[in-house]
Coordinates of C-alpha atoms and ligand atoms in Angstrom, one line a residue:
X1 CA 38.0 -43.0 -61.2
X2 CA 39.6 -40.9 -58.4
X3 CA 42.3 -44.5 -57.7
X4 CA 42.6 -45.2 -61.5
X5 CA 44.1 -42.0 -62.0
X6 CA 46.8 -42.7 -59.6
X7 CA 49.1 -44.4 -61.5
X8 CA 48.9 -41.6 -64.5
X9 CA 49.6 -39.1 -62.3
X10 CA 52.9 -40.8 -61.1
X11 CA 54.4 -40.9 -64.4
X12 CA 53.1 -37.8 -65.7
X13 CA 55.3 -36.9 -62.4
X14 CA 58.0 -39.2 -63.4
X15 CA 58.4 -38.3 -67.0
X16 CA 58.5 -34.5 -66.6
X17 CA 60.9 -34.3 -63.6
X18 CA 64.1 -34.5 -65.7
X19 CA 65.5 -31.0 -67.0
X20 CA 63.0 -27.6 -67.1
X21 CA 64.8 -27.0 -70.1
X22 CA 64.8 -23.1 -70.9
X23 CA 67.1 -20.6 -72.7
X24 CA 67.7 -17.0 -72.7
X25 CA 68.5 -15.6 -76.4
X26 CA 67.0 -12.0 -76.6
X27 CA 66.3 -9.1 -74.8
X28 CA 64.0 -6.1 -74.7
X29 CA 64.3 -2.6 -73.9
X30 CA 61.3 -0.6 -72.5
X31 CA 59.6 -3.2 -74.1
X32 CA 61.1 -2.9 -77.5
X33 CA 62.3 -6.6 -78.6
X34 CA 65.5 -6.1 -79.6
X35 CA 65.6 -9.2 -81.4
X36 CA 66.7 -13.2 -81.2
X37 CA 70.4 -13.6 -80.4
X38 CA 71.1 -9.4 -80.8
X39 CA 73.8 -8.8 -78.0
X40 CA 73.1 -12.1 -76.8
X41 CA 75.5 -14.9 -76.1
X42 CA 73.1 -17.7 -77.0
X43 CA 74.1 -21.2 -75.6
X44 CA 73.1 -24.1 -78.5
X45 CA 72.1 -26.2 -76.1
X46 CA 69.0 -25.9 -73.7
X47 CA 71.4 -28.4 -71.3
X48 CA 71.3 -27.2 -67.4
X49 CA 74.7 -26.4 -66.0
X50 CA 75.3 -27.9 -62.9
X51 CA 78.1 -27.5 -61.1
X52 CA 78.5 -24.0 -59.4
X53 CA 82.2 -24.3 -59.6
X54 CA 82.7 -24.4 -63.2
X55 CA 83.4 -21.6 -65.2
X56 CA 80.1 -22.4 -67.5
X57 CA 78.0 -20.9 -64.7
X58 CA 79.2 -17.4 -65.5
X59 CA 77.2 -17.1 -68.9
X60 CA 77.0 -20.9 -70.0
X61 CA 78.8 -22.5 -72.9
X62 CA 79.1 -23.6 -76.0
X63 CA 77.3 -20.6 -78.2
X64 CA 76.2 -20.2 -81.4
X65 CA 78.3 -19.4 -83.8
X66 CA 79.1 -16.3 -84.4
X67 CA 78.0 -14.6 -81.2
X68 CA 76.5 -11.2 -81.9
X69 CA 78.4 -8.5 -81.6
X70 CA 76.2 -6.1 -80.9
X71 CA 76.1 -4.3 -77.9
X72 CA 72.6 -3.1 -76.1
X73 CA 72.3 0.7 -75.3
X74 CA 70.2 0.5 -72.3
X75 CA 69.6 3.8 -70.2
X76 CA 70.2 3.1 -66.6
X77 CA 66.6 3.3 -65.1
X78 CA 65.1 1.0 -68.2
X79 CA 62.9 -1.5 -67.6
X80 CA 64.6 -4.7 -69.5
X81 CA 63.0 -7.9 -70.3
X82 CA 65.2 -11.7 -70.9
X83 CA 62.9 -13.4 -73.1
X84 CA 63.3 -17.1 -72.3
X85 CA 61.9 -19.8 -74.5
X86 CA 62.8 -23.8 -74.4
X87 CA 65.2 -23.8 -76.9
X88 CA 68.2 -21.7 -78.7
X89 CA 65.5 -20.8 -81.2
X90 CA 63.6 -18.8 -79.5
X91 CA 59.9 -18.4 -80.0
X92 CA 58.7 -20.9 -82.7
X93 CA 54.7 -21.5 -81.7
X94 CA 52.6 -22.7 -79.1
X95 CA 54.2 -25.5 -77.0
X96 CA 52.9 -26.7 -73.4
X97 CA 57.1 -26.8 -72.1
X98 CA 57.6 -23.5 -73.1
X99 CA 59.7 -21.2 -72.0
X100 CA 60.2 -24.0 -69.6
X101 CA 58.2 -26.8 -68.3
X102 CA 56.0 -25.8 -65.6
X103 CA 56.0 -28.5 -63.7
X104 CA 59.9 -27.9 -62.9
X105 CA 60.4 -24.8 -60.3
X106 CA 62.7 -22.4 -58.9
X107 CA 63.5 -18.6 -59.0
X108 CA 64.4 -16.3 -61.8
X109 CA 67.1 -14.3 -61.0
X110 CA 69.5 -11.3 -62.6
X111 CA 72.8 -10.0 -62.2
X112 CA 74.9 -7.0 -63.6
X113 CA 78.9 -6.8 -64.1
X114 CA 81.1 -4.2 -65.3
X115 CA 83.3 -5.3 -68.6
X116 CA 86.2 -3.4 -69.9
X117 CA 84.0 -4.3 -73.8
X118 CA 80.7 -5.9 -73.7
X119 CA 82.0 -8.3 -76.7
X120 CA 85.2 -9.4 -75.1
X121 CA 85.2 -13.2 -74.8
X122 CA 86.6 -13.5 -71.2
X123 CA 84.2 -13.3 -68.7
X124 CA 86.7 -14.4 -66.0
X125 CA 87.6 -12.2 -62.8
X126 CA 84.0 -10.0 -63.2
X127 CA 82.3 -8.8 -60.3
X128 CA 78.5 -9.4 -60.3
X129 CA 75.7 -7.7 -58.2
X130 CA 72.1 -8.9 -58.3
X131 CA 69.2 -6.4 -59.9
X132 CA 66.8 -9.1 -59.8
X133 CA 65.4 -12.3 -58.1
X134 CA 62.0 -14.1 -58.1
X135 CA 61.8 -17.0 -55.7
X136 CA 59.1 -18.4 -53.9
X137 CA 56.2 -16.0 -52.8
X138 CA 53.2 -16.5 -50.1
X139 CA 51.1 -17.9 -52.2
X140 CA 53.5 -19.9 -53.3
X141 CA 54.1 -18.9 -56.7
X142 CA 57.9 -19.2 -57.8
X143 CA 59.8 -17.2 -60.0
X144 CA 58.9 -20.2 -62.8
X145 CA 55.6 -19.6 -62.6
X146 CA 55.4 -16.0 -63.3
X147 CA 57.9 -16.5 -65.8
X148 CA 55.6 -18.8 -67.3
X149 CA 52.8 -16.9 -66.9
X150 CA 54.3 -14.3 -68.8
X151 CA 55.0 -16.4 -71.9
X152 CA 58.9 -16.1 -71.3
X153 CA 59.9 -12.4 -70.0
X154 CA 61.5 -12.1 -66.7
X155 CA 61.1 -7.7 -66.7
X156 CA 63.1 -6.0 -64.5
X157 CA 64.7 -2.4 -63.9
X158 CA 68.3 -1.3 -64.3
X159 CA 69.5 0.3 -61.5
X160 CA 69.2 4.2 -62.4
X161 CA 72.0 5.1 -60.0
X162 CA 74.6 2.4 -61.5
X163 CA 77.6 4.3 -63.4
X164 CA 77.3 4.5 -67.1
X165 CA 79.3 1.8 -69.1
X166 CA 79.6 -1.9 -70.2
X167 CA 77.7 -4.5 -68.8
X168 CA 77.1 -7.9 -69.1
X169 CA 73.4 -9.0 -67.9
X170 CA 73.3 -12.6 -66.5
X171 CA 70.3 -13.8 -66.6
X172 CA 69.1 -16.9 -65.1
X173 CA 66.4 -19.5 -64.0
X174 CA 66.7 -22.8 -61.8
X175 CA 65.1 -25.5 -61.6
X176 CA 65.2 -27.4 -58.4
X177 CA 63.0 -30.4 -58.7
X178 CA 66.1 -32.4 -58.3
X179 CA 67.8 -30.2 -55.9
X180 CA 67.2 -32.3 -52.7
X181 CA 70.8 -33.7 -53.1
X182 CA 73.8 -31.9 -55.0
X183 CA 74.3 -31.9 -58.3
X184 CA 70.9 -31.7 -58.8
X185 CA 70.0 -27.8 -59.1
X186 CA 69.7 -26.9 -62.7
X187 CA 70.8 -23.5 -63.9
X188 CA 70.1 -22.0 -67.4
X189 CA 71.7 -19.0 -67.6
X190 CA 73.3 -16.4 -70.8
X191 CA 74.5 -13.2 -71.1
X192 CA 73.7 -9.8 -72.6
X193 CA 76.3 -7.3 -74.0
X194 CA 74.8 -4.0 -72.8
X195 CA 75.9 -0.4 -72.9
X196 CA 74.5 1.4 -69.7
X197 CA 74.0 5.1 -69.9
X198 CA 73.5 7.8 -67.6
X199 CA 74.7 9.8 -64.6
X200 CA 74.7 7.2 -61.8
X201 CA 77.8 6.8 -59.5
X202 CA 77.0 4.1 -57.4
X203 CA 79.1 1.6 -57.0
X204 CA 77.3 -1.8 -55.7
X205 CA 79.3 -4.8 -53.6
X206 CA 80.0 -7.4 -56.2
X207 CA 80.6 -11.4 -55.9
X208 CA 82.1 -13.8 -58.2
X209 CA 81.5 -16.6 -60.5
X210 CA 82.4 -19.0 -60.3
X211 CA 82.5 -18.4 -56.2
X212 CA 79.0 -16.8 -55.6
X213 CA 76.6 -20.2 -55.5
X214 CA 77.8 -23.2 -52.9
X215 CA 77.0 -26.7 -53.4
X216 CA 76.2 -26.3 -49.8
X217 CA 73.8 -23.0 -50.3
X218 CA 70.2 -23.6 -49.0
X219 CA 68.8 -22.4 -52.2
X220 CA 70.5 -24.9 -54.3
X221 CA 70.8 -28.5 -52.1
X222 CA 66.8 -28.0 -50.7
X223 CA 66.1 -29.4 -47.4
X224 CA 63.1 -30.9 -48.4
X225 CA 61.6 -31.0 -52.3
X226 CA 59.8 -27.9 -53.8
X227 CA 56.2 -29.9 -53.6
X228 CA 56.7 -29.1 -49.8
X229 CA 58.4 -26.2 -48.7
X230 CA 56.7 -22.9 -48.1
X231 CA 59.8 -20.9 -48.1
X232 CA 62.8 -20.7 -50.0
X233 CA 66.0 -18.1 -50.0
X234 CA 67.4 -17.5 -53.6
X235 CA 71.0 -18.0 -53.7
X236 CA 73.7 -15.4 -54.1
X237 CA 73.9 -12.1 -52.7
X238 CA 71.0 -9.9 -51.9
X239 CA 69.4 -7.8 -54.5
X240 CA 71.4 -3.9 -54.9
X241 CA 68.6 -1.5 -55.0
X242 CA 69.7 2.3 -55.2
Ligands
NAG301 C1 57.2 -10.7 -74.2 O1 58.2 -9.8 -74.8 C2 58.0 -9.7 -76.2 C3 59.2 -8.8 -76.7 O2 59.3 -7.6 -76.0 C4 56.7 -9.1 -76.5 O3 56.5 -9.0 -77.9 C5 55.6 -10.0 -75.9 O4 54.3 -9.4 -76.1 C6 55.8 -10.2 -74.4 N1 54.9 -11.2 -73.9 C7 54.2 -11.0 -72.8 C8 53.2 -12.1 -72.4 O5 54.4 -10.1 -72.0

């Protein structure tokens, strides 16, 4: 029985290490859902971007039509949630691949940048810092994992200290079952169109994207595949905390 199982095991293996699959298309605030798609740029696809040098990696591509134009008031301090799920559509029932399928790892990370309007098209020339990553912890749980565990919310907390304005929230996962050679690394990433409030006046240090992940970076071409590593450093800057 033990050997027979063998050869199953290699294609379950085979068949689910394609794309993790996974989109982010609605937020919450203090844990109140704000609903799917509202203040969301929702990508229609549940494709991975790839390259880190397009300009698709900002806030992915190709939304649904028309994207909301709502904008999120979020007081800075607020514990927010990105709700993944495996598909544009959010939530639609019990499914073993979503938000993602677990087999497929990597961290879950999140980023702020200032925006002249939160519903402005261009996302070019913004300067990002990172509130929020989930990589690979001691007992070897990634940031997948605990996004899978808790059915599709990544929850982190706004900076209170960041100055009041508008933001837009990247957040992303990756998957790195394929990331032993470049392209491989799959990132599923949107944005959120939020209005921070408050008193704050810091002003974090910021990096670009494109500009901010390297083909290159050790958290995105992997030494050696996530079945055997025991540590792993997120990509992009570190996280700002106040
Ligand atoms: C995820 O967030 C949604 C929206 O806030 C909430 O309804 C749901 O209970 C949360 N699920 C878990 C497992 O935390």
């Amino acid at each position: 029985m033990k050997y027979s199982m063998a050869p199953l095991l290699s294609l379950v293996l085979l068949a689910s290490s394609t794309y993790a699959r996974t989109v982010f298309s609605a937020v919450s605030v203090n844990g109140i859902d704000q609903g799917l798609g509202v203040g969301v740029r929702v990508p229609s696809s549940n494709n991975p971007i790839k390259d880190v040098t397009s300009p698709d990696i900002i806030c992915n591509t190709n939304f649904i039509q028309p994207v909301s134009n709502a904008v999120v008031t979020v007081p800075a301090g607020s514990q927010v949630t990105a709700q993944f799920h495996k598909t544009s559509a959010g939530y639609v029932g019990p499914d073993p691949a979503d938000p993602l399928d677990p087999t497929n790892k990597g961290p879950v990370l999140a980023y702020l940048a200032a925006i002249p309007s939160a519903t402005q098209s261009s996302v070019t020339g913004l300067k990002w810092f990172k509130i929020f990553e989930s990589g690979l912890s001691a007992a070897h749980q990634w940031g997948s994992d605990v996004l899978f565990i808790n059915k599709g919310n990544a929850t982190f907390t706004i900076p209170p200290c960041i100055k009041a304005g508008q933001y837009l929230l990247r957040a992303e996962a990756i998957a790195l079952q394929s990331a032993t050679s470049y392209p491989g690394a799959q990132f599923y990433m949107s944005c959120a169109q939020l209005s921070i409030t408050g008193s704050g006046t810091a002003t974090p240090a910021t990096v670009s994207f494109p500009g901010a992940y390297k083909s290159t970076d050790p958290g995105i071409s992997l030494q050696s595949s996530i079945y055997v590593i025991d540590s792993y450093t997120p990509p992009g800057p570190a996280v700002f905390t106040c």
